[in-house]
Coordinates of C-alpha atoms in Angstrom, one line a residue:
Chain A
X1 CA -11.1 3.9 -3.5
X2 CA -10.0 2.8 0.0
X3 CA -6.3 2.7 0.7
X4 CA -6.5 -0.9 2.0
X5 CA -8.7 -2.2 -0.7
X6 CA -6.3 -0.8 -3.4
X7 CA -3.2 -2.1 -1.7
X8 CA -4.7 -5.5 -1.1
X9 CA -6.2 -5.9 -4.5
X10 CA -3.2 -4.9 -6.6
X11 CA -0.1 -5.5 -4.6
X12 CA -0.7 -8.1 -2.0
X13 CA -0.5 -10.8 -4.6
X14 CA 1.6 -13.8 -3.6
X15 CA 4.3 -13.1 -6.1
X16 CA 5.0 -9.5 -5.1
X17 CA 4.4 -9.8 -1.3
X18 CA 6.3 -13.0 -1.1
X19 CA 8.3 -13.1 2.1
X20 CA 11.9 -12.6 1.4
X21 CA 14.3 -13.9 3.9
X22 CA 14.2 -11.6 7.0
X23 CA 10.6 -10.4 6.6
X24 CA 9.0 -11.2 10.0
X25 CA 5.7 -9.4 9.3
X26 CA 4.6 -8.0 5.9
X27 CA 1.7 -6.0 4.6
X28 CA -1.4 -5.2 6.7
X29 CA -0.4 -3.9 10.2
X30 CA 0.8 -0.5 11.4
X31 CA 4.4 -1.5 10.5
X32 CA 6.2 -4.3 8.8
X33 CA 8.9 -6.1 10.8
X34 CA 12.3 -7.1 9.5
X35 CA 15.0 -9.1 11.2
X36 CA 18.6 -9.3 10.3
X37 CA 21.1 -12.1 10.8
X38 CA 23.6 -11.3 13.5
X39 CA 26.5 -9.2 12.2
X40 CA 24.5 -7.7 9.4
X41 CA 23.3 -4.1 8.8
X42 CA 20.3 -2.9 7.0
X43 CA 20.8 -0.7 3.9
X44 CA 18.0 1.8 3.1
X45 CA 17.3 4.0 0.2
X46 CA 14.3 6.2 -0.9
X47 CA 13.6 7.4 -4.4
X48 CA 10.6 9.4 -5.8
X49 CA 9.5 9.4 -9.4
X50 CA 7.1 12.1 -10.4
X51 CA 5.0 12.0 -13.6
X52 CA 5.9 14.8 -16.0
X53 CA 9.3 15.1 -14.3
X54 CA 10.9 11.7 -14.1
X55 CA 8.7 9.9 -16.6
X56 CA 6.1 10.9 -19.2
X57 CA 2.5 11.1 -17.9
X58 CA 1.4 8.5 -20.4
X59 CA 4.1 6.0 -19.6
X60 CA 3.1 2.4 -19.9
X61 CA 2.3 1.3 -16.4
X62 CA 4.0 -2.1 -16.7
X63 CA 7.3 -0.4 -17.7
X64 CA 6.9 2.2 -15.0
X65 CA 6.5 -0.4 -12.3
X66 CA 9.4 -2.3 -13.5
X67 CA 11.7 0.7 -13.8
X68 CA 10.7 2.3 -10.5
X69 CA 11.8 -0.8 -8.5
X70 CA 14.9 -1.3 -10.6
X71 CA 16.1 2.3 -10.0
X72 CA 15.7 1.8 -6.3
X73 CA 17.2 -1.6 -6.1
X74 CA 20.2 -0.2 -7.9
X75 CA 21.1 1.8 -4.8
X76 CA 21.2 -1.5 -2.9
X77 CA 23.5 -2.9 -5.5
X78 CA 25.7 0.2 -5.1
X79 CA 26.2 -0.6 -1.4
X80 CA 26.8 -4.3 -2.0
X81 CA 23.6 -5.1 -0.2
X82 CA 21.3 -8.1 -0.8
X83 CA 17.7 -7.0 -1.4
X84 CA 15.2 -8.0 1.3
X85 CA 12.1 -5.8 1.1
X86 CA 10.5 -2.6 -0.1
X87 CA 7.6 -0.3 0.6
X88 CA 5.6 1.6 -2.1
X89 CA 3.9 4.9 -1.6
X90 CA 1.8 5.4 -4.7
X91 CA -0.1 8.6 -5.4
X92 CA -2.7 8.3 -8.2
X93 CA -5.3 10.8 -9.6
X94 CA -7.8 8.0 -9.9
X95 CA -8.0 4.2 -9.6
X96 CA -8.0 2.8 -13.1
X97 CA -7.9 -1.0 -12.7
X98 CA -6.1 -1.5 -16.0
X99 CA -3.4 1.0 -15.1
X100 CA -3.0 -0.6 -11.6
X101 CA -2.9 -4.1 -13.0
X102 CA -0.2 -3.2 -15.5
X103 CA 1.8 -1.3 -12.9
X104 CA 1.6 -4.1 -10.3
X105 CA 2.6 -6.7 -12.9
X106 CA 5.7 -4.7 -13.8
X107 CA 6.6 -4.0 -10.2
X108 CA 6.2 -7.7 -9.3
X109 CA 8.2 -8.9 -12.2
X110 CA 11.1 -6.8 -11.1
X111 CA 10.5 -7.8 -7.5
X112 CA 10.9 -11.5 -8.5
X113 CA 14.0 -10.7 -10.5
X114 CA 15.6 -8.9 -7.5
X115 CA 14.3 -11.3 -4.8
X116 CA 12.7 -8.5 -2.9
X117 CA 9.3 -8.5 -1.2
X118 CA 6.7 -5.8 -0.8
X119 CA 6.1 -5.2 2.9
X120 CA 3.9 -2.1 3.0
X121 CA 3.1 1.2 1.7
X122 CA 0.5 3.9 1.3
X123 CA -1.9 4.7 -1.5
X124 CA -3.1 8.2 -1.8
X125 CA -5.1 10.3 -4.3
X126 CA -3.2 13.1 -6.0
X127 CA -1.0 13.8 -9.0
X128 CA 0.8 10.6 -10.2
X129 CA 4.0 9.9 -8.3
X130 CA 5.6 7.1 -6.5
X131 CA 8.1 6.8 -3.8
X132 CA 9.9 3.5 -3.1
X133 CA 12.0 2.7 -0.1
X134 CA 14.1 -0.4 -0.5
X135 CA 15.8 -2.5 2.2
X136 CA 18.8 -4.8 1.8
X137 CA 21.2 -6.5 4.1
X138 CA 25.0 -6.4 4.2
X139 CA 27.6 -7.7 6.6
X140 CA 28.6 -5.0 9.1
X141 CA 31.7 -3.1 7.9
X142 CA 31.5 -4.5 4.3
X143 CA 29.0 -2.0 2.7
X144 CA 30.5 -0.2 -0.3
X145 CA 30.4 3.6 0.4
X146 CA 31.6 6.4 -1.7
X147 CA 34.4 7.3 0.7
X148 CA 37.2 4.8 0.4
X149 CA 38.8 5.4 -3.0
X150 CA 42.6 5.6 -2.8
X151 CA 45.2 7.0 -5.2
X152 CA 46.4 4.2 -7.4
X153 CA 43.0 2.5 -7.6
X154 CA 41.5 1.8 -11.0
X155 CA 38.2 3.5 -11.9
X156 CA 35.8 0.9 -13.3
X157 CA 32.2 0.7 -14.6
X158 CA 29.9 -2.3 -14.7
X159 CA 29.0 -2.2 -18.4
X160 CA 28.0 0.1 -21.3
X161 CA 27.2 3.7 -20.5
X162 CA 24.9 6.2 -22.1
X163 CA 22.1 3.8 -23.1
X164 CA 19.6 5.5 -20.7
X165 CA 20.2 8.9 -22.1
X166 CA 20.3 7.6 -25.6
X167 CA 16.8 6.1 -25.1
X168 CA 15.3 9.5 -24.1
X169 CA 14.5 10.7 -27.6
X170 CA 12.6 7.4 -28.2
X171 CA 10.9 7.6 -24.8
X172 CA 9.8 11.1 -25.4
X173 CA 8.6 10.3 -29.0
X174 CA 11.0 12.8 -30.5
X175 CA 12.5 10.0 -32.5
X176 CA 10.6 7.1 -34.1
X177 CA 12.5 3.9 -34.6
X178 CA 11.2 0.3 -34.3
X179 CA 14.5 -1.4 -35.1
X180 CA 16.3 -3.8 -32.8
X181 CA 18.8 -1.1 -31.7
X182 CA 16.0 1.2 -30.6
X183 CA 14.3 -1.6 -28.8
X184 CA 17.5 -2.4 -27.0
X185 CA 17.8 1.2 -25.8
X186 CA 14.2 1.3 -24.7
X187 CA 14.7 -1.9 -22.8
X188 CA 17.7 -0.4 -21.0
X189 CA 15.6 2.6 -20.1
X190 CA 12.4 0.9 -19.0
X191 CA 14.0 -2.2 -17.4
X192 CA 17.5 -1.4 -16.2
X193 CA 19.0 -4.3 -14.5
X194 CA 20.3 -3.4 -11.0
X195 CA 23.8 -4.9 -10.8
X196 CA 23.1 -6.7 -7.5
X197 CA 25.4 -9.7 -7.9
X198 CA 28.3 -7.5 -9.0
X199 CA 27.7 -5.2 -6.0
X200 CA 27.8 -8.1 -3.6
X201 CA 30.9 -9.6 -5.3
X202 CA 32.7 -6.2 -4.9
X203 CA 32.4 -6.3 -1.0
X204 CA 35.9 -6.3 0.4
X205 CA 37.3 -5.6 -3.0
X206 CA 36.1 -2.3 -4.3
X207 CA 37.2 0.7 -2.2
X208 CA 34.3 2.9 -3.2
X209 CA 31.1 2.4 -5.3
X210 CA 27.9 4.0 -6.4
X211 CA 25.3 3.5 -9.2
X212 CA 25.3 5.9 -12.1
X213 CA 22.0 7.8 -11.9
X214 CA 23.0 11.4 -12.4
X215 CA 25.5 10.8 -15.1
X216 CA 29.1 9.4 -15.0
X217 CA 30.9 12.6 -14.4
X218 CA 28.5 14.0 -11.8
X219 CA 28.5 10.7 -10.0
X220 CA 32.3 10.4 -10.1
X221 CA 32.2 13.8 -8.5
X222 CA 30.4 12.3 -5.5
X223 CA 33.2 9.6 -5.1
X224 CA 35.9 12.2 -5.5
X225 CA 34.4 14.5 -2.8
X226 CA 33.6 11.7 -0.4
X227 CA 37.0 10.0 -0.7
X228 CA 39.1 13.2 -0.9
X229 CA 40.7 12.2 -4.2
X230 CA 40.9 13.1 -7.9
X231 CA 39.2 10.8 -10.5
X232 CA 40.7 10.7 -14.0
X233 CA 38.3 9.6 -16.7
X234 CA 39.7 8.5 -20.0
X235 CA 37.2 9.5 -22.7
X236 CA 38.4 6.9 -25.2
X237 CA 37.8 4.0 -22.8
X238 CA 34.1 4.5 -22.2
X239 CA 32.2 1.3 -23.1
X240 CA 29.4 2.1 -25.5
X241 CA 26.8 -0.4 -26.6
X242 CA 26.7 -1.3 -30.3
X243 CA 23.1 0.0 -30.4
X244 CA 24.0 3.4 -29.1
X245 CA 27.0 3.7 -31.5
X246 CA 24.9 2.6 -34.5
X247 CA 21.9 4.9 -33.7
X248 CA 23.8 8.1 -33.0
X249 CA 26.8 10.2 -34.1
X250 CA 29.8 9.4 -32.0
X251 CA 29.9 12.8 -30.3
X252 CA 26.3 12.5 -29.0
X253 CA 26.9 8.9 -27.9
X254 CA 29.9 9.9 -25.9
X255 CA 28.0 12.8 -24.4
X256 CA 25.3 10.4 -23.3
X257 CA 27.9 8.2 -21.7
X258 CA 29.6 11.0 -19.8
X259 CA 26.7 13.2 -18.8
X260 CA 23.5 11.2 -19.3
X261 CA 21.8 9.7 -16.3
X262 CA 19.7 6.6 -15.9
X263 CA 22.3 4.0 -16.7
X264 CA 22.2 2.3 -13.3
X265 CA 25.5 0.7 -13.9
X266 CA 27.9 0.5 -11.0
X267 CA 30.9 2.8 -11.0
X268 CA 33.6 1.8 -8.5
X269 CA 37.2 2.1 -7.6
X270 CA 39.3 -1.0 -7.4
X271 CA 42.9 -1.9 -6.4
X272 CA 44.6 -3.1 -9.6
X273 CA 45.3 -6.5 -8.0
X274 CA 41.6 -7.2 -7.8
X275 CA 40.8 -6.5 -11.5
X276 CA 41.5 -9.9 -13.0
X277 CA 39.3 -11.8 -10.5
X278 CA 36.4 -9.3 -11.1
X279 CA 36.7 -9.4 -14.9
X280 CA 36.9 -13.2 -14.9
X281 CA 33.4 -13.3 -13.6
X282 CA 32.1 -10.0 -15.1
X283 CA 33.9 -9.6 -18.5
X284 CA 31.7 -6.5 -19.1
X285 CA 33.5 -4.6 -16.3
X286 CA 35.6 -1.9 -18.0
X287 CA 38.5 0.2 -16.6
X288 CA 37.8 3.8 -17.6
X289 CA 40.3 5.7 -15.5
X290 CA 42.2 5.9 -12.3
X291 CA 42.3 7.5 -8.9
X292 CA 45.0 10.1 -8.1
X293 CA 45.8 12.4 -5.2
X294 CA 44.0 15.7 -5.6
X295 CA 40.4 16.6 -6.1
X296 CA 37.6 16.7 -8.7
X297 CA 36.9 14.8 -11.8
X298 CA 39.1 15.2 -14.9
X299 CA 38.3 14.1 -18.4
X300 CA 41.3 13.1 -20.4
X301 CA 41.8 12.3 -24.1
X302 CA 43.9 9.5 -25.4
X303 CA 47.1 11.6 -25.1
X304 CA 46.3 12.5 -21.5
X305 CA 45.2 16.1 -22.3
X306 CA 42.3 17.4 -20.2
X307 CA 39.1 17.9 -22.1
X308 CA 36.2 20.2 -21.3
X309 CA 33.3 18.1 -19.9
X310 CA 30.2 18.1 -22.1
X311 CA 27.0 19.8 -21.1
X312 CA 24.2 17.4 -21.9
X313 CA 21.6 20.0 -22.5
X314 CA 19.0 17.3 -21.9
X315 CA 17.0 17.7 -18.7
X316 CA 13.7 15.9 -19.3
X317 CA 12.7 12.8 -17.5
X318 CA 16.1 11.9 -16.3
X319 CA 17.5 11.9 -12.8
X320 CA 18.6 15.4 -13.4
X321 CA 15.0 16.5 -13.4
X322 CA 14.9 16.8 -9.6
Chain B
X1 CA 17.8 23.3 -7.5
X2 CA 20.0 20.2 -7.1
X3 CA 18.7 17.3 -5.1
X4 CA 21.9 17.1 -3.0
X5 CA 22.1 20.8 -2.4
X6 CA 18.6 21.1 -1.2
X7 CA 18.8 18.1 1.1
X8 CA 22.1 19.2 2.5
X9 CA 21.1 22.8 3.0
X10 CA 17.8 22.2 4.8
X11 CA 17.8 18.8 6.3
X12 CA 21.3 17.8 7.1
X13 CA 21.4 20.2 10.1
X14 CA 22.9 18.7 13.2
X15 CA 19.6 18.7 15.1
X16 CA 17.6 16.7 12.5
X17 CA 20.3 14.4 11.2
X18 CA 21.6 13.7 14.6
X19 CA 22.6 10.0 14.8
X20 CA 20.0 8.1 16.8
X21 CA 21.3 4.9 18.4
X22 CA 21.6 2.3 15.7
X23 CA 22.4 4.6 12.7
X24 CA 25.7 3.3 11.3
X25 CA 25.6 5.6 8.2
X26 CA 23.4 8.6 7.7
X27 CA 22.7 11.0 4.8
X28 CA 24.9 11.2 1.8
X29 CA 25.6 7.8 0.3
X30 CA 23.6 5.5 -1.9
X31 CA 22.0 4.0 1.2
X32 CA 21.8 4.7 4.9
X33 CA 22.9 1.8 7.2
X34 CA 21.1 0.8 10.3
X35 CA 22.1 -1.8 12.8
X36 CA 20.0 -3.5 15.5
X37 CA 20.9 -4.9 18.9
X38 CA 20.8 -8.7 18.9
X39 CA 17.2 -10.0 19.4
X40 CA 15.5 -6.9 18.1
X41 CA 13.5 -6.4 14.9
X42 CA 13.1 -3.3 12.7
X43 CA 9.6 -1.8 12.4
X44 CA 8.9 0.1 9.2
X45 CA 6.0 2.3 8.1
X46 CA 5.5 4.6 5.1
X47 CA 3.0 7.4 4.8
X48 CA 2.3 9.9 2.1
X49 CA 0.7 13.4 2.6
X50 CA -0.5 15.2 -0.6
X51 CA -1.3 18.9 -0.7
X52 CA -4.9 19.5 -1.4
X53 CA -5.8 16.0 -0.2
X54 CA -4.2 15.5 3.2
X55 CA -3.5 19.1 4.0
X56 CA -4.3 22.5 2.6
X57 CA -2.0 23.8 -0.2
X58 CA -1.3 26.9 1.9
X59 CA -0.6 25.0 5.2
X60 CA 2.1 26.6 7.4
X61 CA 5.3 24.7 6.6
X62 CA 6.4 24.5 10.2
X63 CA 3.2 22.8 11.2
X64 CA 3.3 20.6 8.2
X65 CA 6.8 19.3 8.9
X66 CA 5.8 18.7 12.6
X67 CA 2.6 16.9 11.7
X68 CA 4.1 14.7 8.9
X69 CA 6.6 13.2 11.2
X70 CA 4.2 12.8 14.1
X71 CA 1.7 10.9 11.9
X72 CA 4.4 8.5 10.8
X73 CA 6.0 8.1 14.2
X74 CA 2.5 7.2 15.5
X75 CA 2.7 3.9 13.5
X76 CA 5.9 3.1 15.5
X77 CA 4.1 3.8 18.7
X78 CA 1.3 1.5 17.6
X79 CA 3.8 -1.4 17.3
X80 CA 5.5 -0.7 20.6
X81 CA 8.6 0.3 18.7
X82 CA 11.3 2.8 19.7
X83 CA 12.0 5.3 17.0
X84 CA 15.5 5.1 15.3
X85 CA 15.5 6.8 12.0
X86 CA 13.4 8.1 9.1
X87 CA 13.7 9.0 5.4
X88 CA 11.9 11.9 3.7
X89 CA 10.9 12.0 0.1
X90 CA 9.8 15.6 -0.6
X91 CA 8.2 16.8 -3.8
X92 CA 8.0 20.5 -4.3
X93 CA 6.8 22.8 -7.1
X94 CA 9.7 25.2 -6.4
X95 CA 12.5 25.8 -3.9
X96 CA 11.3 28.6 -1.7
X97 CA 14.0 29.0 1.1
X98 CA 11.4 30.4 3.6
X99 CA 9.1 27.5 3.0
X100 CA 11.9 24.9 3.3
X101 CA 13.3 26.6 6.4
X102 CA 9.9 26.5 8.1
X103 CA 9.3 22.9 7.1
X104 CA 12.7 21.8 8.2
X105 CA 12.3 23.5 11.6
X106 CA 9.0 21.8 12.2
X107 CA 10.3 18.4 11.1
X108 CA 13.4 18.7 13.2
X109 CA 11.5 19.8 16.3
X110 CA 9.3 16.7 16.1
X111 CA 12.4 14.6 15.3
X112 CA 14.0 15.8 18.6
X113 CA 10.8 15.1 20.5
X114 CA 10.7 11.6 19.1
X115 CA 14.4 10.8 19.3
X116 CA 14.5 9.9 15.6
X117 CA 17.2 10.8 13.1
X118 CA 16.9 11.7 9.4
X119 CA 19.1 9.3 7.4
X120 CA 18.2 10.0 3.8
X121 CA 15.7 10.8 1.3
X122 CA 15.0 12.3 -2.1
X123 CA 14.0 15.8 -3.2
X124 CA 12.1 16.1 -6.5
X125 CA 10.3 18.8 -8.4
X126 CA 6.5 18.4 -8.8
X127 CA 3.2 19.0 -7.0
X128 CA 3.7 19.3 -3.3
X129 CA 3.7 16.0 -1.4
X130 CA 5.8 14.2 1.1
X131 CA 6.4 10.5 1.9
X132 CA 8.0 9.6 5.2
X133 CA 9.3 6.2 6.0
X134 CA 10.1 5.6 9.7
X135 CA 12.1 3.0 11.4
X136 CA 12.0 1.8 14.9
X137 CA 13.2 -1.2 16.9
X138 CA 11.4 -3.6 19.0
X139 CA 12.4 -6.9 20.8
X140 CA 11.6 -9.9 18.6
X141 CA 8.2 -11.3 19.4
X142 CA 7.0 -8.3 21.4
X143 CA 5.7 -6.0 18.6
X144 CA 2.1 -5.1 19.1
X145 CA 0.2 -6.3 16.1
X146 CA -3.6 -6.1 15.3
X147 CA -4.0 -9.8 15.6
X148 CA -4.0 -10.9 19.2
X149 CA -7.2 -9.5 20.7
X150 CA -9.0 -12.2 22.8
X151 CA -12.6 -12.4 24.1
X152 CA -12.7 -11.0 27.6
X153 CA -10.0 -8.3 26.9
X154 CA -10.9 -4.7 27.5
X155 CA -10.9 -2.2 24.6
X156 CA -8.9 0.9 25.6
X157 CA -7.8 4.2 24.0
X158 CA -4.8 6.3 25.0
X159 CA -6.7 9.6 25.5
X160 CA -9.4 11.9 24.2
X161 CA -10.8 11.2 20.8
X162 CA -12.3 13.4 18.1
X163 CA -9.9 16.4 18.5
X164 CA -8.4 15.9 15.1
X165 CA -11.7 15.9 13.3
X166 CA -13.0 18.7 15.5
X167 CA -10.1 20.8 14.3
X168 CA -10.9 20.4 10.6
X169 CA -13.4 23.3 10.3
X170 CA -10.7 25.5 11.9
X171 CA -7.9 24.1 9.7
X172 CA -10.0 24.7 6.6
X173 CA -11.0 28.2 7.6
X174 CA -14.7 27.3 7.6
X175 CA -14.8 28.3 11.2
X176 CA -13.0 31.3 12.8
X177 CA -12.1 31.1 16.5
X178 CA -9.0 32.4 18.2
X179 CA -10.0 31.2 21.7
X180 CA -8.0 28.7 23.9
X181 CA -10.3 25.8 22.9
X182 CA -9.8 26.4 19.2
X183 CA -6.1 26.7 19.8
X184 CA -6.0 23.4 21.7
X185 CA -7.8 21.6 18.8
X186 CA -5.4 23.2 16.2
X187 CA -2.5 22.1 18.3
X188 CA -3.9 18.5 18.4
X189 CA -4.2 18.6 14.6
X190 CA -0.9 20.1 13.7
X191 CA 1.2 18.6 16.4
X192 CA -0.3 15.3 17.4
X193 CA 1.9 13.6 20.0
X194 CA 2.7 10.0 19.0
X195 CA 2.1 7.9 22.1
X196 CA 5.6 6.3 21.9
X197 CA 6.1 5.7 25.6
X198 CA 2.7 4.2 26.0
X199 CA 3.2 1.9 23.1
X200 CA 6.5 0.6 24.5
X201 CA 4.9 0.1 27.9
X202 CA 2.2 -2.0 26.4
X203 CA 4.6 -4.6 25.0
X204 CA 3.8 -7.9 26.6
X205 CA 0.6 -6.4 28.1
X206 CA -1.7 -5.4 25.3
X207 CA -2.9 -8.2 23.0
X208 CA -3.5 -6.0 20.0
X209 CA -2.9 -2.3 19.2
X210 CA -3.0 0.3 16.5
X211 CA -3.1 4.1 16.2
X212 CA -6.3 5.8 15.3
X213 CA -5.8 7.4 12.0
X214 CA -8.9 6.4 10.0
X215 CA -11.3 6.9 12.8
X216 CA -12.1 4.8 15.9
X217 CA -14.8 2.6 14.4
X218 CA -12.9 2.0 11.1
X219 CA -9.7 1.2 13.0
X220 CA -11.4 -1.1 15.5
X221 CA -12.6 -2.9 12.4
X222 CA -9.0 -3.6 11.5
X223 CA -8.4 -5.2 15.0
X224 CA -11.6 -7.2 14.8
X225 CA -10.7 -8.6 11.4
X226 CA -7.1 -9.3 12.1
X227 CA -7.9 -11.0 15.5
X228 CA -11.1 -12.8 14.4
X229 CA -13.2 -11.3 17.3
X230 CA -16.0 -8.8 17.8
X231 CA -15.3 -5.4 19.4
X232 CA -18.0 -3.7 21.4
X233 CA -17.7 0.1 21.7
X234 CA -19.7 1.8 24.4
X235 CA -20.7 5.2 23.0
X236 CA -21.1 6.8 26.5
X237 CA -17.5 5.9 27.5
X238 CA -15.7 7.8 24.7
X239 CA -13.3 10.3 26.3
X240 CA -13.8 13.8 24.8
X241 CA -11.6 16.7 25.5
X242 CA -13.2 19.7 27.3
X243 CA -12.3 21.9 24.3
X244 CA -14.2 19.6 21.9
X245 CA -17.2 19.5 24.2
X246 CA -17.3 23.2 24.7
X247 CA -16.9 24.1 21.0
X248 CA -19.4 21.7 19.4
X249 CA -22.8 20.3 20.0
X250 CA -22.5 16.9 21.7
X251 CA -23.8 14.9 18.8
X252 CA -21.1 16.4 16.5
X253 CA -18.4 15.9 19.1
X254 CA -19.3 12.2 19.5
X255 CA -19.4 11.8 15.7
X256 CA -15.8 13.2 15.6
X257 CA -14.7 10.7 18.3
X258 CA -16.3 7.7 16.5
X259 CA -15.6 8.4 12.9
X260 CA -13.1 11.2 12.7
X261 CA -9.5 10.4 11.8
X262 CA -6.3 12.1 12.7
X263 CA -6.4 11.5 16.4
X264 CA -3.2 9.4 16.6
X265 CA -4.2 8.0 19.9
X266 CA -3.5 4.3 20.5
X267 CA -6.4 1.9 20.6
X268 CA -5.6 -1.4 22.2
X269 CA -7.0 -4.5 23.8
X270 CA -5.9 -5.4 27.2
X271 CA -6.5 -8.3 29.6
X272 CA -8.4 -6.8 32.6
X273 CA -5.7 -7.8 35.0
X274 CA -3.3 -5.3 33.3
X275 CA -5.5 -2.3 33.5
X276 CA -4.6 -1.0 36.9
X277 CA -0.9 -1.0 36.2
X278 CA -1.3 0.8 32.9
X279 CA -3.7 3.4 34.3
X280 CA -1.4 4.0 37.3
X281 CA 1.2 5.4 34.8
X282 CA -1.2 6.7 32.1
X283 CA -4.4 7.9 33.9
X284 CA -5.7 9.2 30.6
X285 CA -6.1 5.7 29.3
X286 CA -9.8 5.0 29.1
X287 CA -11.8 1.8 28.8
X288 CA -14.3 2.2 26.0
X289 CA -15.6 -1.3 25.5
X290 CA -14.6 -5.0 25.3
X291 CA -13.7 -7.9 23.1
X292 CA -16.2 -10.7 22.6
X293 CA -16.3 -13.8 20.4
X294 CA -17.8 -13.0 17.0
X295 CA -16.9 -10.5 14.4
X296 CA -17.2 -6.8 13.5
X297 CA -17.5 -3.6 15.5
X298 CA -20.7 -2.9 17.4
X299 CA -21.6 0.4 18.9
X300 CA -23.7 0.2 22.0
X301 CA -25.6 2.8 24.1
X302 CA -25.6 2.9 27.9
X303 CA -28.3 0.2 28.0
X304 CA -26.3 -2.1 25.8
X305 CA -28.6 -1.5 22.8
X306 CA -26.8 -1.5 19.4
X307 CA -26.6 1.9 17.7
X308 CA -26.2 2.8 14.0
X309 CA -22.6 4.0 13.5
X310 CA -22.5 7.6 12.3
X311 CA -21.3 8.6 8.9
X312 CA -18.9 11.5 9.3
X313 CA -19.6 13.1 5.9
X314 CA -16.3 14.8 6.2
X315 CA -13.7 13.7 3.8
X316 CA -11.4 16.6 3.4
X317 CA -7.8 16.6 4.5
X318 CA -8.2 13.7 6.8
X319 CA -6.8 10.2 6.5
X320 CA -10.0 9.3 4.7
X321 CA -8.8 11.4 1.8
X322 CA -6.8 8.6 0.3

């Protein structure tokens, strides 16, 4: 199994390696070369997924390829960046053509959806894991960081929360269900849609943003710390998918929404004056709280009384499994 | 062991995360942000090292950190790129502070040598492996690819060959030697010096270049294929270090130079008119052959008779162990 042969055979297909705008040199040399339009910056993010930690050893390779790229592209969405290219470092115990074929098809399907081209990587022998590094471009000064939230801003999310965590019992085979609701949750887990268009539309509007990978409350903590503000989350306002609400008791569903990871929805802070324009184009954007002076993340009930944040008690195969 | 805590504690030290020129946003957000001077392109390379495949499980963490970054930076040298930044994806079975401390010190020492800043990464739990992605900048159109070698060019290398492969019996503990020659080889293995200045000086001079990671003959094959030429390697002209020649029989030493990996010297093709200027500044640059019309890599003896290329028969812990 030669590195070059493997990479060429499975990943240098036209669909996946297709040159995105800005790729000056792709797979096959010591380095790839990217160029940026004047006035733009390059956004970079790296994520590793390890078998047995972040996904089951026996995960379907198509789903795995799809999910791995989606998870990484979601970090570009969170910065308001437009995807350009990615590299893949794939470590495999052996070279099974059927596995590689499925993985490559899943990866390339998501690459087409995101408009991102594979420009290089490394294939090594070892316990199954994959590291993706994604590159996007964003006009200088307009990237959405975690640091700009201001008292008075609204706290918003890009859609339903908790589906990723709700899918875990199904992913792990602890729960059997072949109905449409279960299928919806599995789809949300294996093929999360990075909110790329929303992220780009929030440039110059949102004051802070990230993607929810560690769980809403933990991720809101990152914004609160980086911005030096308090975030107030109103428990009753969390958007839950009908599938999650039908499949689980409401307390578990809410716990998934608050503390579960793997949703890859954007969470962002927005001046109130911007809300109508954003919701006109993204009606699924929900206001779930607000920014105040202070520090930390505070969970409130409908009467404004502070609640104890839930412990998820669920640490398998999620982003928490670092 | 939280991802953020680990990364902050061990890698966000001022020395290692120091902003190189062009780093607009470093560690701590969803993405890092790089910017390029007008007219420059970004060179990108990804490499994975897996414990038990690319290095021994019990490798000294300081040496491992140093070597991992050197190996990746060498790809930037091969493109003629100037280092800017890197990301680290580190997978660890557990968080041992002494291991992490040693690893971080080795990594940061090499980062200072190369003038490259850590801008992000991911820390995950699992079998020990690391993936580094390095970024450098190079004026548009001047990157050294593998594709420009022309008949008549000289084939050159940036210094002694075979030291990395010669070190392997020592690295693996199959050979015990604490003398100065052994120490030299171990230093070449654990702290290879990426030929960054040489690579940048070859811009606009060399017609093709790469760094020798898979072994001289295999890597020359990459240039021959990409350029559509034949490369003739003269076996008697291979530069060997005095340490390698003293420690091993000459046949083994030559085999290491031809087929051993891990040297991280540059190999490049150069119009003859450029040689004097290059050797004036880099006297260690050696001419080892020439480019002709045709295809493939041909090993010649002093009389110009073609020799059989040696099989190394040595596949542990080298770049061959993919």
